[in-house]
XYZ file of N, CA and C in Angstrom:
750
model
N 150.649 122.017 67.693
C 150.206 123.410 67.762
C 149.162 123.582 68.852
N 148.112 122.899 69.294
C 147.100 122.697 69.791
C 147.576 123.103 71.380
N 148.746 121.575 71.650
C 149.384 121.716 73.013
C 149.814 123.217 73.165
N 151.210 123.486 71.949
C 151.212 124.947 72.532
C 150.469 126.160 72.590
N 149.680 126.116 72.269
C 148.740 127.369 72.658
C 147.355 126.903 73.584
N 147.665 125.700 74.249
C 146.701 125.375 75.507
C 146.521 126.358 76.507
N 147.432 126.994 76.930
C 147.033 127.950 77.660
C 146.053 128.986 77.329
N 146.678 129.333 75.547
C 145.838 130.921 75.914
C 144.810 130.441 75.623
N 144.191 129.801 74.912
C 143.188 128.752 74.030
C 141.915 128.564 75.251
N 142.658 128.067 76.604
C 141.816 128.152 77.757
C 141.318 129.408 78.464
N 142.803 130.588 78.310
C 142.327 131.379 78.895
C 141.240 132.625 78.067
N 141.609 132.291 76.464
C 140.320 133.264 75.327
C 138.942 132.717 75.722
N 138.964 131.331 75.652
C 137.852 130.606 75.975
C 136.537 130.502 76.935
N 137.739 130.855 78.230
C 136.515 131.840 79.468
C 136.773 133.214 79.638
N 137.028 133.795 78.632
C 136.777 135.377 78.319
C 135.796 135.345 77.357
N 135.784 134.717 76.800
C 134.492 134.752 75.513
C 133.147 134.062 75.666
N 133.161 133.138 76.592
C 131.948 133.220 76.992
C 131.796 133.750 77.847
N 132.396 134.822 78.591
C 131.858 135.560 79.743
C 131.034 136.527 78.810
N 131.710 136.914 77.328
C 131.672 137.855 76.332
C 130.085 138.058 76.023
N 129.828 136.324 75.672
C 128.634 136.375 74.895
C 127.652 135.358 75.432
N 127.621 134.921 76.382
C 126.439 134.527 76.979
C 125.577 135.114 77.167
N 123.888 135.101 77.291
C 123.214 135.459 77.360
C 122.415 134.506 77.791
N 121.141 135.051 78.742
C 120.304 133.840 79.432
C 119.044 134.277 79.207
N 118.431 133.361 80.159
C 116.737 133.952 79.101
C 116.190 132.450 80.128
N 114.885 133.008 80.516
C 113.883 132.060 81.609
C 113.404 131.076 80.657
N 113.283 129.948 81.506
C 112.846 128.493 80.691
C 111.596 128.141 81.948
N 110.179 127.982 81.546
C 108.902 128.001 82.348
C 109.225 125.735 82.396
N 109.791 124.879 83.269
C 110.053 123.889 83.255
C 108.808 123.155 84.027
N 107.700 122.434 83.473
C 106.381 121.934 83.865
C 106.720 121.112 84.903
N 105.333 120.811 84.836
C 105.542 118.663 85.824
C 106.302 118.854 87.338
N 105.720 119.862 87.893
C 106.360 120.077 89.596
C 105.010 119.525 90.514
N 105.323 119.478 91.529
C 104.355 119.174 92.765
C 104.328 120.751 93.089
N 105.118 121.204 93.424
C 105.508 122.602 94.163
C 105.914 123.921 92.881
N 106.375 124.920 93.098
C 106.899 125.723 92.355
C 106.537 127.229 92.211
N 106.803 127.825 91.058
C 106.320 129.323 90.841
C 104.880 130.156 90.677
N 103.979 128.575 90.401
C 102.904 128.979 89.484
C 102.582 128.024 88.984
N 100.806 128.090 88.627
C 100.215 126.780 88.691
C 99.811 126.772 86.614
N 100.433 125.982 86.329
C 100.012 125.728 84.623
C 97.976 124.818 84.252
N 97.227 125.631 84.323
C 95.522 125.443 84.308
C 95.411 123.892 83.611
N 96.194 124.008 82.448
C 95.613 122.534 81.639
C 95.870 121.287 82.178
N 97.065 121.608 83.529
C 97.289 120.367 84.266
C 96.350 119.970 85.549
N 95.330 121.043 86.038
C 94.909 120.699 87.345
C 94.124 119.153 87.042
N 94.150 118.554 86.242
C 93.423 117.124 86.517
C 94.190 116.219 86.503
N 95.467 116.334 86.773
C 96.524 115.532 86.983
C 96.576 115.100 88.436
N 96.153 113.676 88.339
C 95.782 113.459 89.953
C 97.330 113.425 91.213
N 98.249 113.437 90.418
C 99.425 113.740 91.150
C 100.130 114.402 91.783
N 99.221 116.084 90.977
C 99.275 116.999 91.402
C 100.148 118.065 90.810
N 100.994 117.453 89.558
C 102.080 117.889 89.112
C 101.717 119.076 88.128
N 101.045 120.205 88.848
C 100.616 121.019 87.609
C 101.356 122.210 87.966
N 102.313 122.422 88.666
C 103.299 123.527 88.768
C 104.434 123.746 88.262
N 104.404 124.849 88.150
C 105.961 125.332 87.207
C 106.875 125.810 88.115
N 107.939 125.935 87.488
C 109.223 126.771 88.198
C 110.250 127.369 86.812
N 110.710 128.858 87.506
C 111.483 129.436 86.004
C 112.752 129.293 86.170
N 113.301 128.374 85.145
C 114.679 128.173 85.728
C 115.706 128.748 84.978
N 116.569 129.313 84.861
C 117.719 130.009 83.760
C 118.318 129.234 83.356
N 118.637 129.593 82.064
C 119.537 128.726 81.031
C 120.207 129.481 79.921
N 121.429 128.883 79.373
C 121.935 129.692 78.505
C 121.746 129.850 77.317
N 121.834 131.037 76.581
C 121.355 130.547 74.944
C 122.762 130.599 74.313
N 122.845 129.742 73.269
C 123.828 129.889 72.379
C 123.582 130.873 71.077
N 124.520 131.584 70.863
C 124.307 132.507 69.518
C 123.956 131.565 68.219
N 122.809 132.188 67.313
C 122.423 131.644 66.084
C 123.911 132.138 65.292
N 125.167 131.912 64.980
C 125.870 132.581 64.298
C 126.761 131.470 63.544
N 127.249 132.263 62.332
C 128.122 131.619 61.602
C 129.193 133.089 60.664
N 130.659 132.123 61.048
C 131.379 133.071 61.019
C 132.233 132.507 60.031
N 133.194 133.272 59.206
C 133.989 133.120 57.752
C 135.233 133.767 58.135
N 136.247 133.627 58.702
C 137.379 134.734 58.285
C 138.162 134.148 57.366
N 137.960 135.429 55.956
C 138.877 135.267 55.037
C 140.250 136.336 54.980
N 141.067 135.209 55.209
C 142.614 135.565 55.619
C 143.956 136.463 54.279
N 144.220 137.153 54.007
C 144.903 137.787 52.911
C 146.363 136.628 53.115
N 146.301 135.867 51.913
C 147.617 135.036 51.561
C 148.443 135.497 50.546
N 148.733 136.875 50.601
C 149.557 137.558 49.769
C 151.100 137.326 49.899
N 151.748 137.961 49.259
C 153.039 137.640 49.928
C 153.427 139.388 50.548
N 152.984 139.935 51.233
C 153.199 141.190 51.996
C 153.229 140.236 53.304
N 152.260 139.179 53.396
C 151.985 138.649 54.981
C 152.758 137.513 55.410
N 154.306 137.613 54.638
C 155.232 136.959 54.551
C 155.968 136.827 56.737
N 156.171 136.339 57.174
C 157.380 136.346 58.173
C 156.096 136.296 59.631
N 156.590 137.475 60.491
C 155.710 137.202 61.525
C 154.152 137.272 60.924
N 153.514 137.907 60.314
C 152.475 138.124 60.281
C 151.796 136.716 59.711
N 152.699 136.176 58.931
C 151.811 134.631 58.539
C 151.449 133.881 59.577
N 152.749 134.088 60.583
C 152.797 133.078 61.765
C 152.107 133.904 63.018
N 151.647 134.762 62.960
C 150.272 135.316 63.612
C 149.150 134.793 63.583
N 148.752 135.046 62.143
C 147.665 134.550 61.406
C 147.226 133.336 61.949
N 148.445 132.163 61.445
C 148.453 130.902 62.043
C 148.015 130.806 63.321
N 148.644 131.383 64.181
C 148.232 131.148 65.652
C 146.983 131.579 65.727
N 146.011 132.897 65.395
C 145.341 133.443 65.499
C 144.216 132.082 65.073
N 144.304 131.582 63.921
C 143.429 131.556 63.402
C 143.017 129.397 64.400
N 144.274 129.284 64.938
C 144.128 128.121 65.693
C 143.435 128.272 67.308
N 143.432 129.432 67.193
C 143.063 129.918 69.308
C 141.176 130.137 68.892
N 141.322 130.921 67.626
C 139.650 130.999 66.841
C 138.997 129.740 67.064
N 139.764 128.764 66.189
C 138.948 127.649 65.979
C 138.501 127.053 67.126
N 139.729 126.915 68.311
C 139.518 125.842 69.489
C 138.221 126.719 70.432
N 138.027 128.008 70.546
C 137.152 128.702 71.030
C 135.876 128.551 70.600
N 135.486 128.713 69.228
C 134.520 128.972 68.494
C 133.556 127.422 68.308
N 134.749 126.363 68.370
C 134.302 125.169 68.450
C 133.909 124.721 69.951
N 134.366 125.195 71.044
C 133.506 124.926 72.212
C 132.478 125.879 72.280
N 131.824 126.697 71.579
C 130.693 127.113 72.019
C 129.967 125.986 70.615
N 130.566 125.407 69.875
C 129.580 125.043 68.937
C 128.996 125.655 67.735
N 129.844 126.996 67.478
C 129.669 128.172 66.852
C 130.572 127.955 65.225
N 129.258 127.458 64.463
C 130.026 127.462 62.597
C 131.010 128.282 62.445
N 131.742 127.549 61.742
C 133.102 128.718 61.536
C 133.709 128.047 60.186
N 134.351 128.661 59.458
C 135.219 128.479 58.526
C 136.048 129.271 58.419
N 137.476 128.967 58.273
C 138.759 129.852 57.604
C 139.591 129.856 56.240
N 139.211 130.712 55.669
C 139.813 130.396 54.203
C 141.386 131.595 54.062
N 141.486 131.417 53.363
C 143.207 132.234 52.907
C 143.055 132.339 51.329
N 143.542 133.100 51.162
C 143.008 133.968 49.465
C 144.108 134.543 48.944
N 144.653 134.343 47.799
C 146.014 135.014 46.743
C 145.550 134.443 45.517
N 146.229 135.938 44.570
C 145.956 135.977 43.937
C 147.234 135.757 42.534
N 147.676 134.392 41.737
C 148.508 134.249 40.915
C 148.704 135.528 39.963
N 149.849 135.689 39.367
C 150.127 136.772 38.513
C 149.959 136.558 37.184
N 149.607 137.732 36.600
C 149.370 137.358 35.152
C 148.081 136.547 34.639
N 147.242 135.951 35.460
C 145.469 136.242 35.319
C 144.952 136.915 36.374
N 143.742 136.416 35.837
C 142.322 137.180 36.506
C 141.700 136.439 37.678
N 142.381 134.777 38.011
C 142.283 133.991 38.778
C 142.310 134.892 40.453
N 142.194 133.521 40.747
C 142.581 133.993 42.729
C 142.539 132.226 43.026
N 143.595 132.174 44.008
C 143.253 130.806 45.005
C 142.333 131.292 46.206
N 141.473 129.805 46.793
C 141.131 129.565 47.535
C 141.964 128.493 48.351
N 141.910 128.694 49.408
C 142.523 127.548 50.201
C 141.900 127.263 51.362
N 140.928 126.442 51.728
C 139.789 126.532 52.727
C 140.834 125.305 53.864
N 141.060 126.371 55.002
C 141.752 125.874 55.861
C 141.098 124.889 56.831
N 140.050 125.582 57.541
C 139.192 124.616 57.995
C 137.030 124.762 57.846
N 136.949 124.234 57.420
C 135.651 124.807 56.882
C 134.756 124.778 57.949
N 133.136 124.508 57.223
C 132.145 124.475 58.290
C 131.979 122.910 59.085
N 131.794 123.007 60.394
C 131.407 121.353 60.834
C 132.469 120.231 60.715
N 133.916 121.119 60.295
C 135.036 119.813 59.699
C 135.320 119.167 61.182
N 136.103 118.036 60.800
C 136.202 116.872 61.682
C 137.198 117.436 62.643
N 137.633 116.962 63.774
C 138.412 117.404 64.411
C 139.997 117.365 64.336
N 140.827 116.586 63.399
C 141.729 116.329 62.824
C 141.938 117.345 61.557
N 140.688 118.165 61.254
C 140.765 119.221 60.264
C 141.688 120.065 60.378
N 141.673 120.182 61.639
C 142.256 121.522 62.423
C 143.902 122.074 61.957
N 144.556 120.302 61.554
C 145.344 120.441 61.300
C 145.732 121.349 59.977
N 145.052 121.553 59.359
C 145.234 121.888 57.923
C 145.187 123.594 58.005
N 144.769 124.018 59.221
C 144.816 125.635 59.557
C 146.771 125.847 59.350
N 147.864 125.091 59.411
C 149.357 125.314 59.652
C 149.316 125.140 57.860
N 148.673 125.098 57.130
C 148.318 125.416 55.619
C 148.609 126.932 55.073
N 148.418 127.757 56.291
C 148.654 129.191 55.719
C 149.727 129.708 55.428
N 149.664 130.126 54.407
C 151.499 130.568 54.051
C 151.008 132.376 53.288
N 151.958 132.671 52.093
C 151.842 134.348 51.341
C 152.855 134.065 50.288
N 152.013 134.515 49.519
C 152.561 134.081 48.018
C 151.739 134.855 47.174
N 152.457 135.307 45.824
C 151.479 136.361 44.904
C 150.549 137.450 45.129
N 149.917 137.773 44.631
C 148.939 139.292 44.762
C 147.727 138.906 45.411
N 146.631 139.764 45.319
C 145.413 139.284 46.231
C 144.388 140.399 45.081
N 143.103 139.546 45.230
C 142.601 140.492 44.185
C 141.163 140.268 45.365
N 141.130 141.014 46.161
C 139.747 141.082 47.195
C 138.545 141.022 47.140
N 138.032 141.767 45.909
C 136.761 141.416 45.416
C 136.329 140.270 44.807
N 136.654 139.420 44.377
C 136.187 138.468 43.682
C 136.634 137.142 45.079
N 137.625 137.704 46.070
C 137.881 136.180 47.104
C 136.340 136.922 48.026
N 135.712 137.931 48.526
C 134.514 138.150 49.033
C 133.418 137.532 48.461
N 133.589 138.035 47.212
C 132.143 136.716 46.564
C 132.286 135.670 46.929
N 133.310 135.039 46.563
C 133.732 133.255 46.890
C 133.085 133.766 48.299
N 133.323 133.875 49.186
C 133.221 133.739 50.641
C 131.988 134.321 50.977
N 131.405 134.880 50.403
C 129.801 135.738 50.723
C 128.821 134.264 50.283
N 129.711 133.555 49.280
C 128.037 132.352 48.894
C 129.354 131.232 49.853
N 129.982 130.847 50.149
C 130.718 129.940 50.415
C 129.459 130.172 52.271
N 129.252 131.192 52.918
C 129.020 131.223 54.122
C 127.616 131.317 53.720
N 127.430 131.393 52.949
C 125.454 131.560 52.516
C 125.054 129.535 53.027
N 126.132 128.656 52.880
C 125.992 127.537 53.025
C 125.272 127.200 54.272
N 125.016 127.966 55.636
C 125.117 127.559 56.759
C 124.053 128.789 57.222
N 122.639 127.590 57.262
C 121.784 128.484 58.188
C 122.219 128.421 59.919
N 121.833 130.138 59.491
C 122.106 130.913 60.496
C 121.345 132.486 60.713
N 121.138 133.050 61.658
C 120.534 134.186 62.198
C 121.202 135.494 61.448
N 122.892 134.976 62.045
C 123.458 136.515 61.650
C 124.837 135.553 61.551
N 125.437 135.884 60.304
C 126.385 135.862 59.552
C 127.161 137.009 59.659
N 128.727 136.094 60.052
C 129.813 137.641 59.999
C 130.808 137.330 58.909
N 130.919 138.256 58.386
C 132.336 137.829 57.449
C 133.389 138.254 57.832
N 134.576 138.058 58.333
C 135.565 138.838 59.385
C 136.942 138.475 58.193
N 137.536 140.266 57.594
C 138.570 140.010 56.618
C 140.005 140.635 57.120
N 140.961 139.475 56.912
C 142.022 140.147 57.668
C 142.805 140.209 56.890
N 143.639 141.966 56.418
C 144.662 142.222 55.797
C 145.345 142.849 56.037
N 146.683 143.411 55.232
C 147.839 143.890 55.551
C 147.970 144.995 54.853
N 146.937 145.796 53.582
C 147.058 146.300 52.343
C 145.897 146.167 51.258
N 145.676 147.002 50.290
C 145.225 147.125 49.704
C 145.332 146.344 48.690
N 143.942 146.157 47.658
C 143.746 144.825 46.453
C 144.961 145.294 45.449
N 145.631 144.559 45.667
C 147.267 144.689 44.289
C 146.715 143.208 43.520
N 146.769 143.512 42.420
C 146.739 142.234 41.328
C 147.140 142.243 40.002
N 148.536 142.905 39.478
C 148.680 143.339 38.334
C 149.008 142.032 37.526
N 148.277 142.255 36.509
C 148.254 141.183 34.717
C 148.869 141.688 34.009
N 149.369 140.718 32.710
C 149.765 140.946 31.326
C 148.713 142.625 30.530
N 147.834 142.143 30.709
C 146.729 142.987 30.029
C 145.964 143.731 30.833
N 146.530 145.322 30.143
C 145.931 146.475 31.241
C 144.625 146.438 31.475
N 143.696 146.156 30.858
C 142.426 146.105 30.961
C 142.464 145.484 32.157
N 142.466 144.000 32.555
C 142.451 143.164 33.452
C 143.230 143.507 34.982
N 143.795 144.539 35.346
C 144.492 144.967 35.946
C 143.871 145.404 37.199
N 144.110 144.676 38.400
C 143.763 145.104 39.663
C 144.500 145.969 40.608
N 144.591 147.002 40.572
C 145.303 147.812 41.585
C 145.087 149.365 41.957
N 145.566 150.060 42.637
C 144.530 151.371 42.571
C 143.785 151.750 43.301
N 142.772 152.971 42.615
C 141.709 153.201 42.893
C 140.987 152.494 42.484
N 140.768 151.516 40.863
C 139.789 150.869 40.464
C 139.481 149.621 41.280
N 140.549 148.975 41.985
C 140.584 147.674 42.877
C 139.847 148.203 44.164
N 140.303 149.302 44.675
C 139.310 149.933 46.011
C 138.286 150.469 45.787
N 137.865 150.587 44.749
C 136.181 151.115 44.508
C 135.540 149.999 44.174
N 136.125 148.714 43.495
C 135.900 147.555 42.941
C 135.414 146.834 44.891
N 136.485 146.843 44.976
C 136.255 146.039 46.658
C 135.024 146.455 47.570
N 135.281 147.830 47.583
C 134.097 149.148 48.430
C 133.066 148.581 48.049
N 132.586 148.313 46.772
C 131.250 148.532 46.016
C 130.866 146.717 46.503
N 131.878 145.957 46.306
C 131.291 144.412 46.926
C 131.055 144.369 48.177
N 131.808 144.838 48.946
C 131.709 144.817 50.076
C 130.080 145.876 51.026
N 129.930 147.064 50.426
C 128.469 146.941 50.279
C 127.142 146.765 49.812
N 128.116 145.044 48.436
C 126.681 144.471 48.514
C 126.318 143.494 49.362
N 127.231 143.147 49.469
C 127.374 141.675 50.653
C 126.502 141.915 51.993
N 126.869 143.461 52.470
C 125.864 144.065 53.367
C 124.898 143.989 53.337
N 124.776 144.654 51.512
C 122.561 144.737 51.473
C 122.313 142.992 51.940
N 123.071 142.183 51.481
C 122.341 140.964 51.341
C 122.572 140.529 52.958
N 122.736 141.162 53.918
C 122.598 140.707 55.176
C 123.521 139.669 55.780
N 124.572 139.979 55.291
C 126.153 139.899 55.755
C 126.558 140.534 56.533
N 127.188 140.453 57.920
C 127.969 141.545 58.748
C 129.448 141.021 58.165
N 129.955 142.067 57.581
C 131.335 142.469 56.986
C 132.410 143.262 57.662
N 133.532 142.517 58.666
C 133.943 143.753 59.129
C 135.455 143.294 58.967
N 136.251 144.357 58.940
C 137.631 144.107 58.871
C 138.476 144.434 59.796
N 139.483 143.869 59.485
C 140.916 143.966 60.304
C 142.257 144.638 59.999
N 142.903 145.433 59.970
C 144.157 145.943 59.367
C 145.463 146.076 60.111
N 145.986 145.144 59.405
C 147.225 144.999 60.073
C 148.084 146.008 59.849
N 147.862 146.672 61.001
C 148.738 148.262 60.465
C 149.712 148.463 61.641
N 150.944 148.147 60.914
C 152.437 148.394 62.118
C 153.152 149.147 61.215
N 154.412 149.652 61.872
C 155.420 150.335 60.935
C 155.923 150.016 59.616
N 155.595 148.299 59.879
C 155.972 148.115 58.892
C 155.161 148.160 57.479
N 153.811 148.368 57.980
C 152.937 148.537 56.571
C 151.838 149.602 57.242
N 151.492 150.803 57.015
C 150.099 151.355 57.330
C 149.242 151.293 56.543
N 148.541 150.478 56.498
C 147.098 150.177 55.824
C 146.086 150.561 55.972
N 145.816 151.353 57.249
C 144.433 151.101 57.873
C 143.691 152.330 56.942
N 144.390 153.471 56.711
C 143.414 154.402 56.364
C 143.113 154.253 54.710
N 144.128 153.412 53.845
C 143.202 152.539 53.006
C 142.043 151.406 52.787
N 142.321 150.951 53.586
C 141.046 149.621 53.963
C 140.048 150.785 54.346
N 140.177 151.466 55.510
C 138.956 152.395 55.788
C 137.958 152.817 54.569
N 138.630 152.838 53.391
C 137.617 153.857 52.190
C 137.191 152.138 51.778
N 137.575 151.119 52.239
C 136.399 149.816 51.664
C 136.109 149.745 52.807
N 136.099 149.328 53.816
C 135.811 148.754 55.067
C 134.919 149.542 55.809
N 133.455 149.996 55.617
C 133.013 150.720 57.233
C 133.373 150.198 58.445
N 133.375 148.475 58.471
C 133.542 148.543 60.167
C 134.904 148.150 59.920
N 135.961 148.815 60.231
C 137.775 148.179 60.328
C 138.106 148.472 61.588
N 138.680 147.576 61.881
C 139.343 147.748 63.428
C 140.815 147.647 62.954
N 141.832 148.907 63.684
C 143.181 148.485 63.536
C 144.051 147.407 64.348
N 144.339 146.762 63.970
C 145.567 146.203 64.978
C 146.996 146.365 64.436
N 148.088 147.234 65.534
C 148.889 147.709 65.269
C 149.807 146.602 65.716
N 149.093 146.125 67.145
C 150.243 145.200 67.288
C 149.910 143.610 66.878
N 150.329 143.042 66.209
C 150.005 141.808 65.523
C 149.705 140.889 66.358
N 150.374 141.129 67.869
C 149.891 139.908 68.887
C 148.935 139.772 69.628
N 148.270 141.049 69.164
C 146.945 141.087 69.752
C 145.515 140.538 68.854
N 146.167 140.088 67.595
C 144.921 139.378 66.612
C 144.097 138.652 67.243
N 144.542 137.573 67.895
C 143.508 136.656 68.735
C 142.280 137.604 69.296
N 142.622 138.460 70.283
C 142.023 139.285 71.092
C 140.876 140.152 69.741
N 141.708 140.734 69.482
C 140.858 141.259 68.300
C 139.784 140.771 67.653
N 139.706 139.329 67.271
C 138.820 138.568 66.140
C 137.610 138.359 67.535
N 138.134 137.901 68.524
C 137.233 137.205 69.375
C 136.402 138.368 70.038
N 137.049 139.879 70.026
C 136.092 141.114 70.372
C 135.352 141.177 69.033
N 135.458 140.781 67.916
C 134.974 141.358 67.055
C 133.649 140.738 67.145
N 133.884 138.950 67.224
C 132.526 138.378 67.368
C 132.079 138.756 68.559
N 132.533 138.885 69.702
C 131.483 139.212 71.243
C 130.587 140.561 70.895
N 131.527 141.307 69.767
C 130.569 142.645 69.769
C 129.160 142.158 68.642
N 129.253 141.249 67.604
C 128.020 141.411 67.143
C 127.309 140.296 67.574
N 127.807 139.640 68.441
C 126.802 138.879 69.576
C 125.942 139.586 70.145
């Protein structure tokens, strides 16, 4: 997988740090010559009490989560989007050095459960990677309760600014034996809405993705959970998408 997507992998790679670099003056001591003379050194019989400001790059304090919808709506191309998407992420995100984890979330029928399936987590080894071709769609998705998992799952990894980046196809469907227990609706989208801005108060950037083509329009449901949703209509533009999403809260 790696080989085939070498190309774009190289070419996201110097688009995204063109994205999010940022520089910032470094005052570098111990000169003969330079910008400016540092006082506590003039008794340095060598003479070395000058500075010079030299530029350097900073790397973003960030750590990023995309939790992936493993429903079975995201059956055919869109799994195998995902997949790619979520392999061009990793190889990028890992040359800047930038925490990342990818999880995938469904929800079995007939409980109150949900899977986790942590594709590649934080700091994993480089052979991890493999385990991202793990993503598949199967059963319901119950959204609020895979955000918690993933709101303390990314609490793991100090960091400045935390994004949680959620990519779906549709709204929380999770129907049970027992109506009470029943996820779907309005009660599942007010249920989701209401987690999703607590995760905020607690200083989470939460933003979503909606995979909205002919074949499913989602977006203006996710919108009533999602303040920040970005559409993507065309599925082959996910890569592009995730990697604007982080350059923008860089």
């Amino acid at each position: 997988v790696h080989k085939k997507f070498k190309s774009s992998i190289g070419s996201y790679a110097g688009r995204f740090l063109d994205l999010i670099k940022t520089t910032r003056t470094v005052k570098e001591r111990g000169f003969t010559f330079g910008s400016g003379i540092v006082s506590s050194r003039l008794g340095d019989l060598k003479k070395r009490f000058w500075y010079r400001n030299e530029t350097d790059f900073d790397t973003p304090d960030l750590a990023v989560l995309v939790l992936i919808d493993g429903s079975g709506s995201m059956s055919g191309e869109k799994c195998m989007r995902a997949c790619q998407s979520a392999v061009i992420l990793h190889e990028v995100l890992a040359k800047q050095n930038i925490p990342h984890s990818i999880i995938e979330h469904n929800a079995p029928g007939a409980t109150t459960k949900i899977n986790i399936k942590i594709l590649l987590d934080f700091f994993a080894k480089k052979d991890d990677r493999l385990n991202i071709m793990r993503i598949g769609a199967d059963y319901c998705n119950r959204d609020g309760l895979a955000l918690l998992w993933a709101e303390k799952h990314l609490n793991k990894v100090q960091a400045e600014t935390r994004l949680l980046i959620v990519i779906s196809d549709g709204q929380p469907y999770h129907p049970t034996r027992n109506e009470i227990n029943e996820y779907r609706g309005k009660k599942a989208i007010e249920d989701t809405k209401n987690i999703v801005k607590q995760i905020s108060r607690h200083g989470t950037k939460v933003i979503g993705i909606a995979l909205d083509d002919s074949s499913c329009t989602c977006f203006d449901t996710l919108k009533a959970i999602y303040p920040n949703l970005l559409k993507c209509d065309n599925i082959k533009e996910l890569p592009k998408k995730l990697l604007g999403v982080i350059s923008d809260v860089i």
